[in-house]
C-alpha positions as semicolon CSV with decimal commas, in nm:
position;residue;x (nm);y (nm);z (nm)
1;M;-1,276;0,964;2,425
2;A;-1,161;0,986;2,049
3;A;-1,222;0,713;1,812
4;A;-0,867;0,512;1,720
5;G;-0,726;0,192;1,564
6;R;-0,679;0,335;1,180
7;A;-0,446;0,125;0,967
8;E;-0,225;0,199;0,661
9;A;-0,357;0,092;0,308
10;G;-0,107;-0,157;0,187
11;D;0,001;-0,258;-0,134
12;A;-0,199;-0,505;-0,336
13;G;-0,178;-0,850;-0,248
14;A;-0,467;-1,041;-0,362
15;G;-0,730;-1,054;-0,613
16;D;-0,700;-1,028;-0,986
17;A;-0,892;-0,842;-1,213
18;V;-1,239;-0,986;-1,323
19;P;-1,469;-0,874;-1,603
20;G;-1,629;-0,555;-1,517
21;G;-1,406;-0,496;-1,188
22;P;-1,482;-0,288;-0,906
23;V;-1,464;0,043;-1,103
24;P;-1,823;0,096;-1,212
25;A;-1,938;0,056;-0,844
26;L;-1,666;0,207;-0,678
27;R;-1,713;0,510;-0,898
28;L;-2,055;0,574;-0,759
29;R;-1,906;0,529;-0,393
30;L;-1,593;0,768;-0,466
31;A;-1,872;1,061;-0,590
32;A;-2,086;0,997;-0,251
33;L;-1,737;1,038;-0,062
34;G;-1,679;1,329;-0,252
35;R;-1,982;1,491;-0,191
36;R;-1,916;1,437;0,200
37;L;-1,563;1,610;0,132
38;A;-1,745;1,901;-0,004
39;A;-1,974;1,928;0,269
40;R;-1,753;1,911;0,524
41;G;-1,563;2,181;0,315
42;R;-1,844;2,450;0,310
43;A;-1,925;2,391;0,682
44;G;-1,555;2,479;0,754
45;G;-1,423;2,161;0,774
46;D;-1,020;2,171;0,799
47;D;-0,835;1,860;0,934
48;T;-0,555;1,626;0,854
49;F;-0,790;1,318;0,781
50;L;-0,987;1,492;0,549
51;A;-0,712;1,630;0,335
52;K;-0,579;1,245;0,346
53;G;-0,918;1,130;0,241
54;S;-0,923;1,395;-0,009
55;A;-0,599;1,333;-0,161
56;T;-0,665;0,908;-0,154
57;L;-0,999;0,999;-0,367
58;G;-0,812;1,199;-0,591
59;K;-0,558;0,918;-0,665
60;L;-0,855;0,660;-0,708
61;E;-0,990;0,876;-0,977
62;D;-0,675;0,873;-1,166
63;L;-0,645;0,496;-1,124
64;C;-1,013;0,447;-1,245
65;N;-0,978;0,676;-1,535
66;E;-0,672;0,472;-1,655
67;G;-0,832;0,156;-1,661
68;R;-0,548;-0,093;-1,515
69;E;-0,729;-0,239;-1,221
70;R;-0,580;-0,398;-0,928
71;P;-0,908;-0,467;-0,720
72;S;-0,710;-0,543;-0,399
73;M;-0,530;-0,219;-0,419
74;L;-0,830;0,025;-0,548
75;L;-1,082;-0,159;-0,271
76;Q;-0,790;-0,062;-0,025
77;L;-0,763;0,282;-0,092
78;Y;-1,109;0,299;-0,081
79;T;-1,109;0,177;0,232
80;Q;-0,891;0,392;0,387
81;A;-1,044;0,706;0,240
82;V;-1,350;0,623;0,419
83;L;-1,165;0,573;0,723
84;D;-1,011;0,886;0,729
85;I;-1,303;1,109;0,609
86;T;-1,552;0,915;0,892
87;Y;-1,285;0,966;1,150
88;F;-1,301;1,333;1,120
89;E;-1,663;1,314;1,156
90;E;-1,685;1,099;1,446
91;N;-1,431;1,303;1,614
92;Q;-1,724;1,602;1,579
93;L;-1,952;1,403;1,724
94;V;-1,759;1,338;2,040
95;D;-1,627;1,696;2,046
96;E;-1,994;1,762;2,057
97;D;-2,068;1,527;2,316
98;F;-2,331;1,344;2,058
99;P;-2,582;1,598;2,045
100;E;-2,938;1,417;2,174
101;E;-3,165;1,546;1,893
102;S;-2,923;1,431;1,569
103;S;-2,645;1,203;1,716
104;L;-2,859;0,863;1,669
105;Q;-2,916;0,922;1,278
106;K;-2,558;1,041;1,250
107;V;-2,395;0,705;1,422
108;K;-2,629;0,490;1,217
109;E;-2,521;0,686;0,898
110;L;-2,135;0,661;0,970
111;T;-2,160;0,283;1,086
112;C;-2,327;0,205;0,745
113;I;-2,056;0,422;0,541
114;L;-1,801;0,216;0,766
115;S;-1,957;-0,112;0,580
116;E;-1,925;0,037;0,228
117;P;-1,577;-0,140;0,217
118;E;-1,700;-0,479;0,247
119;D;-1,993;-0,427;0,065
120;L;-1,822;-0,351;-0,225
121;V;-1,625;-0,689;-0,212
122;W;-1,890;-0,875;-0,203
123;E;-2,101;-0,670;-0,481
124;C;-1,756;-0,703;-0,736
125;N;-1,816;-1,097;-0,723
126;I;-1,439;-1,128;-0,701
127;N;-1,473;-1,461;-0,552
128;E;-1,275;-1,407;-0,246
129;E;-1,347;-1,360;0,117
130;P;-1,298;-0,972;0,210
131;I;-0,994;-1,065;0,441
132;S;-0,831;-1,159;0,138
133;I;-0,881;-0,847;-0,044
134;L;-0,851;-0,581;0,213
135;G;-0,658;-0,735;0,453
136;A;-0,728;-0,836;0,863
137;E;-0,575;-0,495;0,960
138;L;-0,820;-0,260;0,757
139;L;-1,113;-0,535;0,839
140;E;-1,023;-0,514;1,203
141;C;-0,982;-0,139;1,178
142;L;-1,339;-0,109;1,005
143;Y;-1,505;-0,317;1,304
144;W;-1,312;-0,182;1,567
145;R;-1,416;0,204;1,438
146;K;-1,790;0,041;1,450
147;G;-1,788;-0,096;1,742
148;A;-1,615;0,176;1,924
149;L;-1,844;0,444;1,762
150;L;-2,143;0,270;1,922
151;Y;-1,957;0,235;2,277
152;M;-1,971;0,612;2,253
153;Y;-2,260;0,701;2,152
154;C;-2,402;0,441;2,432
155;H;-2,158;0,578;2,678
156;T;-2,348;0,881;2,661
157;A;-2,694;0,762;2,588
158;K;-2,695;0,603;2,895
159;E;-2,641;0,917;3,090
160;R;-2,943;1,089;2,945
161;H;-3,244;0,919;3,178
162;E;-3,511;1,030;3,028
163;W;-3,436;0,921;2,683
164;L;-3,302;0,615;2,811
165;R;-3,638;0,545;2,941
166;E;-3,828;0,647;2,622
167;N;-3,597;0,477;2,416
168;I;-3,460;0,154;2,571
169;A;-3,526;-0,078;2,248
170;I;-3,300;0,162;2,044
171;F;-3,029;0,157;2,315
172;K;-3,029;-0,240;2,345
173;K;-3,020;-0,260;1,963
174;C;-2,708;-0,013;2,002
175;L;-2,513;-0,228;2,213
176;N;-2,621;-0,560;2,085
177;D;-2,471;-0,457;1,725
178;G;-2,203;-0,267;1,892
179;V;-2,072;-0,583;2,112
180;H;-2,092;-0,782;1,769
181;Y;-1,894;-0,525;1,604
182;L;-1,590;-0,562;1,861
183;V;-1,612;-0,941;1,892
184;K;-1,596;-0,967;1,527
185;M;-1,301;-0,755;1,493
186;L;-1,153;-0,975;1,759
187;S;-1,191;-1,283;1,543
188;F;-0,971;-1,202;1,206
189;R;-0,643;-1,294;1,323
190;C;-0,618;-1,604;1,482
191;P;-0,407;-1,683;1,770
192;L;-0,026;-1,756;1,717
193;Q;0,011;-2,120;1,768
194;L;0,358;-2,162;1,956
195;N;0,540;-2,488;1,921
196;D;0,881;-2,583;1,918
197;D;0,978;-2,418;1,555
198;V;0,881;-2,084;1,730
199;S;1,121;-1,920;1,975
200;L;1,045;-1,634;2,134
201;Q;1,271;-1,464;2,374
202;D;1,019;-1,246;2,580
203;K;0,768;-1,511;2,712
204;D;0,474;-1,233;2,801
205;T;0,517;-1,174;2,446
206;A;0,437;-1,519;2,330
207;R;0,154;-1,545;2,543
208;L;-0,024;-1,220;2,454
209;L;0,006;-1,370;2,090
210;G;-0,118;-1,727;2,180
211;E;-0,385;-1,499;2,341
212;G;-0,448;-1,325;1,994
213;I;-0,362;-0,991;2,129
214;F;-0,183;-0,831;1,906
215;S;-0,217;-0,457;1,965
216;D;-0,381;-0,246;2,272
217;T;-0,679;-0,207;2,051
218;H;-0,743;-0,543;2,098
219;L;-0,735;-0,539;2,486
220;L;-0,954;-0,201;2,426
221;A;-1,213;-0,410;2,259
222;M;-1,230;-0,658;2,519
223;M;-1,295;-0,397;2,771
224;Y;-1,530;-0,172;2,568
225;S;-1,757;-0,521;2,483
226;G;-1,764;-0,622;2,835
227;E;-1,846;-0,293;2,921
228;M;-2,105;-0,291;2,670
229;C;-2,255;-0,640;2,820
230;Y;-2,260;-0,461;3,170
231;W;-2,494;-0,205;3,044
232;G;-2,706;-0,384;2,849
233;L;-2,758;-0,635;3,168
234;Q;-2,773;-0,343;3,404
235;H;-3,071;-0,112;3,201
236;C;-3,220;-0,378;2,948
237;G;-3,234;-0,678;3,210
238;E;-3,165;-1,056;3,168
239;G;-3,187;-1,285;2,872
240;L;-3,130;-1,329;2,495
241;Q;-3,096;-0,967;2,315
242;E;-3,310;-1,046;1,967
243;A;-3,284;-0,819;1,681
244;L;-3,510;-0,540;1,713
245;E;-3,705;-0,369;1,445
246;T;-3,797;-0,079;1,641
247;I;-3,518;0,149;1,441
248;D;-3,345;0,077;1,112
249;S;-3,100;-0,170;1,142
250;V;-2,744;-0,056;1,152
251;S;-2,748;-0,309;0,836
252;N;-2,782;-0,648;0,795
253;R;-2,493;-0,632;0,542
254;D;-2,242;-0,664;0,833
255;L;-2,089;-0,913;1,009
256;G;-1,937;-1,084;0,706
257;R;-2,312;-1,160;0,576
258;T;-2,462;-1,278;0,926
259;S;-2,740;-1,134;1,015
260;Q;-2,748;-0,936;1,339
261;S;-3,047;-1,110;1,429
262;E;-2,813;-1,322;1,614
263;L;-2,889;-1,406;1,973
264;L;-2,634;-1,227;2,243
265;C;-2,615;-1,318;2,569
266;F;-2,481;-0,991;2,745
267;R;-2,398;-1,201;3,067
268;E;-2,214;-1,490;2,885
269;T;-2,043;-1,253;2,638
270;G;-1,960;-0,976;2,900
271;K;-1,765;-1,235;3,142
272;K;-1,574;-1,409;2,860
273;M;-1,443;-1,049;2,712
274;L;-1,359;-0,924;3,075
275;T;-1,210;-1,247;3,210
276;K;-0,953;-1,272;2,932
277;Y;-0,916;-0,912;2,962
278;V;-0,838;-0,889;3,351
279;A;-0,616;-1,226;3,311
280;V;-0,409;-1,047;3,029
281;C;-0,397;-0,716;3,241
282;E;-0,263;-0,911;3,535
283;G;-0,060;-1,145;3,339
284;P;0,192;-1,076;3,065
285;L;0,101;-0,670;3,115
286;K;0,125;-0,629;3,458
287;G;0,298;-0,339;3,564
288;Q;0,228;-0,213;3,238
289;G;-0,065;0,046;3,326
290;W;-0,377;-0,134;3,270
291;N;-0,630;-0,133;3,524
292;T;-0,869;-0,427;3,571
293;T;-1,052;-0,204;3,872
294;I;-1,369;-0,159;3,683
295;A;-1,339;-0,472;3,490
296;K;-1,360;-0,692;3,802
297;Q;-1,651;-0,456;3,978
298;M;-1,852;-0,570;3,643
299;L;-1,739;-0,936;3,683
300;Q;-1,854;-0,927;4,044
301;Y;-2,170;-0,802;3,914
302;F;-2,267;-1,042;3,662
303;A;-2,209;-1,329;3,906
304;K;-2,385;-1,154;4,189
305;S;-2,713;-1,058;3,952
306;H;-2,719;-1,426;3,819
307;N;-2,749;-1,576;4,176
């Protein structure tokens, strides 16, 4: 299953230059990404996304050298470079079926790199929220990629029964973080408020926008988060899932400065996500190829195991 949900960086639309600006901190990140690209090249990596990432890095270095700072443009371009380079590495993990001995560390590493654009906004003291600098589309993409990566890792890890028995706390932590990322991804754009001033000829489209569903990725995020909650309840048991310190946290820098020690109830979160998924797929998207059989089975499990 390939990672998805990429977005193109747009023109700068927010954030004027501030003293110091993002350039000093950005140069350090560009150097780190340059080293990753060089390592991929030495390993024989030859990919469209690596090429795009390399071109974006070159453009960013030129802009930094020119000294004409437009923080939002620089940070959006940096975000796109991160998305392209990590996309290549994620596909490698998927193609290799997440090697048991090395994939956990690689997943943690990639998740941290995907958090760097948001971290950089905070570090630069631009006095605007990341969504004002990066835009909703790029932020959605970053959180989708982190959540989908943990979903794919957990999908593979749960089938390794001996590993799962010995590492159930790690598995629980990965599920918890992955669900948080996907739920956060779904929160960046508000549902369209339909009123007399808004006229949409397609009632199904109007309902989708009113539910806050703007793309297939939003639907997949609901299904993925619901499925991870199902795995959590199935393998880790009932109750609130507290932050676990048995592994290095993916990073408490994520979730808009909200600590991932935030409690998550697998049952309630999964029920909410899957109920909405089924309602949409059997409502405005009925007949469009979206299958609800597995989602309904998981909802039945949530209800049955609660009684």
